[in-house]
Structure formats: structure tokens, C-alpha cells
DNA sequence: TTGTAAGCGTTATCAC
DNA sequence: GTGATAACGCTTACAA
């Protein structure tokens, strides 16, 4: 530039210089007063008056450059349209806002490249930290994570010994809750509509489903298992494929979007829910309660995980030297109409593992 | 501070100085090469090598301070959980990302104070522009809007002559499409579940509903009109109140969340949809197609409005001297199962006003 | 308490 | 083409 220092910013808006000149004090005094530190009564009065007169608003960028922090925190999730992320985001936003920061939301579409590029871009210091909820985890992720110059908290499973702050749940156990509930209600031909097996949650839920069947001594019938995407349309299509070749008396779905799709497929095909086929979703989102019949769903504590992730992030920003921490939120089952009605039970049905919710 | 200028940034990360020193050139040369402007072949080589060796990433804040722009654009909506805003946000994000910027999302909860404070905070220059979709518009809004030092585009109705870029739809006409469709199908006892009347959309939809009834010569029966909130739970409760005192043969709902709530209330009360009661929502969100039966819904072109708003904003950022612009997106009706089945029509039913969508 | 001036990390100007 | 340096707007160490 080389332009002479003026009293107004480039675009004509007032700066500390404007205020200082108007108040007849130095920019240092003006800045101090505006930040509420120091200043004689008279100086405070003059500066406040001058600032009000010119409508001074501090420039956040200049302040960030000086302070080496932006007051922004990023959240990166796969799909902003999935209500489970909306719930998580709301919880995060509450914590972040309470600390005087703002939340920047990224939708990654689950793309590895998009997520790692986001991680690397952190190096430009545009945000003070990031919460990442990846559905696939690669070596690239891990490398970018440990090298990140900015604090990152991961929501979801991560390699056992990755030195990264991490909030997880036990979705294997979550699936077990669903299967136990259905078996306890006398269901035996339990189908499973999952998301992609090459995702972390997809793999965990598949393992959980098979382990639960084993525990109950139920044979695996591959005709009762179908895989799609973690979306409504894919879930519905997957359920339709499954129903075309098998006759389940219950469907466990890997998330609520899939469950809603499965419910639609069942009702459209003339099946009664829950009389003919019970349905249990996962994530226990708002969507589950909007359906008719209301969907039973395994809560994976998404709001709670979000809240904790935000707290981990804030404490790490405050003290980057903390050791890596790991927290776990237990799943729980919300039983609703979609799986409540009784099939004549061959034996007395077991107690609910977890809380029940009424409509 | 007063500390001597070092070659590393405060937190030990490389800066242009680091790269320049390592390459044996001035920071000016280093900066030029890093920005791809000028530099001899030899200089370019040395600087690139040095940057790669130390893992240099430019500091976005410093760059913003110098460039007087942040590359961030804000979007402020009432409720990030409402799928209509998800659709709008996706459309905006696409345009914004294509311009190399990022989107910062604010949820205002529809609070006037929250929105005006957001508008005033724009003065701190943290974003290059904002898209605001208010559901209530006050004088405070208008004052903050016209005084904003940063470009703002409003999605939604605004005072006729407010000198602000604005993208709107005609929700009165939207409601008319719904009523015409239902009347054409032989429905006469048409109920209306609206959001708050002190909101811009609530007032417009109420006016549209009454005008449409008038046009068809149908008496206003206040027992068939109920008001709640633009949310699922409130919509369901409002529909329950309405059903407790009246026997509609159709329900027009002021948005899809309300429609989903009304559908739930109807089914839970044992009414058949659409045989007994037809349901038409508004916004034509993903939710409408997830329901069983699928919901007819009036599209207000939210994605299109988002896209256009983003384009208006980008052009205004590029040229702030443009005159205020106003764009309008027409509504259209998507007829689905929730209003399709025939009631014995007393006269031949009219043609659809708009496109039909199949399941 | 106050003012001077350095410095945050970058880009741009200007003289060589 | 290159280097020295000012400038973006702010906070703060230091000396007065």
C-alpha cells in the first residue's frame, strides 16, 4: 500500500484512530477504554462518547490477527439433512455460543477427500478448532488429525490408540438392545437394513447384529439382511428388496432415515406395523416420533455426544497440552408403537433393557 | 508486544518470513511466488521448495485483514431443523462454495433481537455478506438492514419499497393452489392449520386461505381454522384441537412440519387419509415424500430462492453500487397420495394447476 | 494513567 | 525481477 495512515478504515468506517482523534487521546488509551481495561474517568467518558458518536464497531479480523484466535469453531458432518446431525449440531451450538464463539458448519458428503482437505485447511487458522464426525476413517484422516495445528475432536469410533480427543458410543451394543427387545417380544425372523459396510458405523452395526443373533441362538439368514445407504430413499429401496425375497417379522434399521424408508416400504406393501412386522430405528431423532406409528429407536446419545465433544474442544483450546481424552456415551432404547404390539410370545417376554417413552 | 520480529509465527508455525529466509529471498519475493505472480524461474523454484519443506500454509486471517474480505458468507434462518431451510441452505452452499467462499450458518430461533443483533454485528466485518430469512420483520430490522455496512439479501417478504435485495415467493398464491386443488376434487369443508399470525408467512397464508375460499364461494367457518407454531408438535396439537370440534374433509397446512403433525393426528384418531380427510402441506420438503401416505405439498421454491439469493449476494459483494433488486419465485403444487383419492365429485374436477409428481 | 511504537502475517507499492 | 517497507486495524509492552 504505502498510503499515509488515515483516521478512517479503507471503506470509510471508523477505526480506533477515528475514535482516539475525536476523543483527543492516543489510540492506546482509546483501545484500553473500549476493552474496559484502565483509563481515567474523564478519558473513559470522552472515548465512550466519541465511539458512540461515530458508531464505532471493532474490526473482528484485526482483532483476530492480534489475538491469534478467531472465535470460530467448525463442525464437519456428512449430511446436514440428517436429523441426527441437526440434534448434534444444536447441542454443540449451545456450548459454543455460551463460550462466546460461533459455529461454522461443513457438509462433507462423507467424502474422504473433502474431510482431509478440510483438516489440512485448518492450518490456515481460520477457526480455533474443529469437531469432525467422519463415517469412514482412513490413514489419511489419522495423519491429518495428528498433524493438525488446530485442536480437533472426533465424534465416532477411531483407531484404539489414536492420540485424538474422541467421543464415541457403542453402536454394537445399541443394535443388541434392539435385537434383545424384539426377541423378547417373540420376534424371530429379524431382518436388518444397514448402511454401507465400509463405513465405521455400518461395520459396527453389522457386527452387533450378528453377535446379538448368535447370543440368542438364532441362525443367520442372509436373505434377511440388506445394505443400502444411510438415507431415506436408499433405506426404502433396500427394504423393498428385502421384502421381495423374505418374510421378516421385524426389521432393525441402521438409522432413523432408513427406518422411515423401511416403514414406508412396509406400509406401501400392505404390511401392518407392528402387527406383521415390527420396526426399530437408530439415532432416536425427532423423525422417529413424527411417524405413524411412532418408531422405536435406539438412542446413541447424539445430542450428548455433541455436547461433550464441544466441551472437550473448548478445554483443549484453552489448554492444548492436555493428554488425549476419550469419552463414551451409552446407547439406550426408546420403545414406541412400531415395535410395541405383542406377537403371541412363546415364552414370557423379558423386561425392557432401557427406558420407555410414551407418545 | 514490542518483541523483535522473528521468522516464525507466535505458535511456531512457518510464515512468509520463514519461507523467504529459507529460500534466501525477500518476503516480497516469497509472497509473490506463493501467489503465483512474478518471480524468475530460479526464485520460483527456491521459494516453492522452501515452502514445501517447512509446510507453509498462508494465514487466512492476515490475508483477510490485508484483503479486507474474509471469504465467509452468513446465512441466518429461524430453525435449522426445518427441512425447508436445509434445502435452502444446500442451494446457497453450492453457489457460495463455487465462488470459493464458505457458509456460516446462524439459527435465530425467530427472535427479533437475535436477528437484529446479528445484523449489527455485521459491522465487525467478520463476513463479506449475509442472507437473512426473517419470519417477522420489524422497523428495527429495516433500520439495521439499510444501515448495514455489509451486503445483505433478504429471503421473504419485505416492505414494498425497502431498498434491500430481496427474493420472495407468493405464498398467498401458494395457498390458493392448494385450495383450488381440493375444491376441484370435491372437498368443501376445508380446514386450515396455520403458524402464528404475527409472522409474515403466517399472515400471508391466512389472507391467501380466506381469499381462496371467497373465490370459490365457500363460507368461512372459524371452527375449521387453527393456529399453532411452524413446528411438528405444535402442528399436531393444533390439528387435534381442530378435529375435536370440527369435521373437515381436507386440511391445508402452512408448512410441511405442521402437515406431518396433522397427518399424525388424523391417523391416530382413526381418520383415513385421503379418503376421509385430504392433507396438503407447504414447502414441499423431503419430509413430504417420506410420509405414508406421501404428502401433497405446495412448493415455494425454497431451493430456487436460496440459489437466487446467493447469486444476488455475490453480485452485490462484487459491486455494492448496484440498485436494489427484487426477484420472485412462483409457487407450484405437487399432488401426492395424501390428497389424490377421489371424493365423489359433484362436478367434473378441474385440471391440475401445476405439475404432478408420482411416488 | 498515558502515549509511543512494536507486532500479529499478509500483500502491495515503489524505487532500484 | 527484486527488496525494503508501509499498510490492513488492532492490542499491548514499555517508558514516561
PDB file of N, CA and C in Angstrom, chain A residues 19 46-56:
ATOM      1  N   UNK A  19     -11.801   7.216  16.622  1.00  0.00           N
ATOM      2  CA  UNK A  19     -12.319   7.437  17.970  1.00  0.00           C
ATOM      3  C   UNK A  19     -11.302   8.208  18.811  1.00  0.00           C
ATOM      4  N   UNK A  46     -14.830  10.464  27.567  1.00  0.00           N
ATOM      5  CA  UNK A  46     -14.574  11.040  26.246  1.00  0.00           C
ATOM      6  C   UNK A  46     -14.546   9.967  25.154  1.00  0.00           C
ATOM      7  N   UNK A  47     -13.869   8.859  25.462  1.00  0.00           N
ATOM      8  CA  UNK A  47     -13.747   7.801  24.453  1.00  0.00           C
ATOM      9  C   UNK A  47     -15.094   7.164  24.162  1.00  0.00           C
ATOM     10  N   UNK A  48     -15.828   6.875  25.215  1.00  0.00           N
ATOM     11  CA  UNK A  48     -17.149   6.256  25.013  1.00  0.00           C
ATOM     12  C   UNK A  48     -18.022   7.165  24.159  1.00  0.00           C
ATOM     13  N   UNK A  49     -17.973   8.460  24.484  1.00  0.00           N
ATOM     14  CA  UNK A  49     -18.796   9.410  23.734  1.00  0.00           C
ATOM     15  C   UNK A  49     -18.383   9.425  22.270  1.00  0.00           C
ATOM     16  N   UNK A  50     -17.092   9.506  22.046  1.00  0.00           N
ATOM     17  CA  UNK A  50     -16.598   9.557  20.665  1.00  0.00           C
ATOM     18  C   UNK A  50     -16.986   8.297  19.905  1.00  0.00           C
ATOM     19  N   UNK A  51     -16.838   7.158  20.568  1.00  0.00           N
ATOM     20  CA  UNK A  51     -17.162   5.892  19.909  1.00  0.00           C
ATOM     21  C   UNK A  51     -18.631   5.856  19.527  1.00  0.00           C
ATOM     22  N   UNK A  52     -19.474   6.304  20.447  1.00  0.00           N
ATOM     23  CA  UNK A  52     -20.910   6.294  20.175  1.00  0.00           C
ATOM     24  C   UNK A  52     -21.239   7.245  19.023  1.00  0.00           C
ATOM     25  N   UNK A  53     -20.608   8.416  19.042  1.00  0.00           N
ATOM     26  CA  UNK A  53     -20.904   9.407  18.004  1.00  0.00           C
ATOM     27  C   UNK A  53     -20.597   8.898  16.596  1.00  0.00           C
ATOM     28  N   UNK A  54     -19.463   8.253  16.471  1.00  0.00           N
ATOM     29  CA  UNK A  54     -19.084   7.798  15.131  1.00  0.00           C
ATOM     30  C   UNK A  54     -19.600   6.397  14.825  1.00  0.00           C
ATOM     31  N   UNK A  55     -20.218   5.755  15.806  1.00  0.00           N
ATOM     32  CA  UNK A  55     -20.729   4.405  15.575  1.00  0.00           C
ATOM     33  C   UNK A  55     -19.623   3.392  15.385  1.00  0.00           C
ATOM     34  N   UNK A  56     -18.663   3.465  16.279  1.00  0.00           N
ATOM     35  CA  UNK A  56     -17.509   2.567  16.145  1.00  0.00           C
ATOM     36  C   UNK A  56     -17.859   1.121  16.468  1.00  0.00           C
TER      37      UNK A  56
END
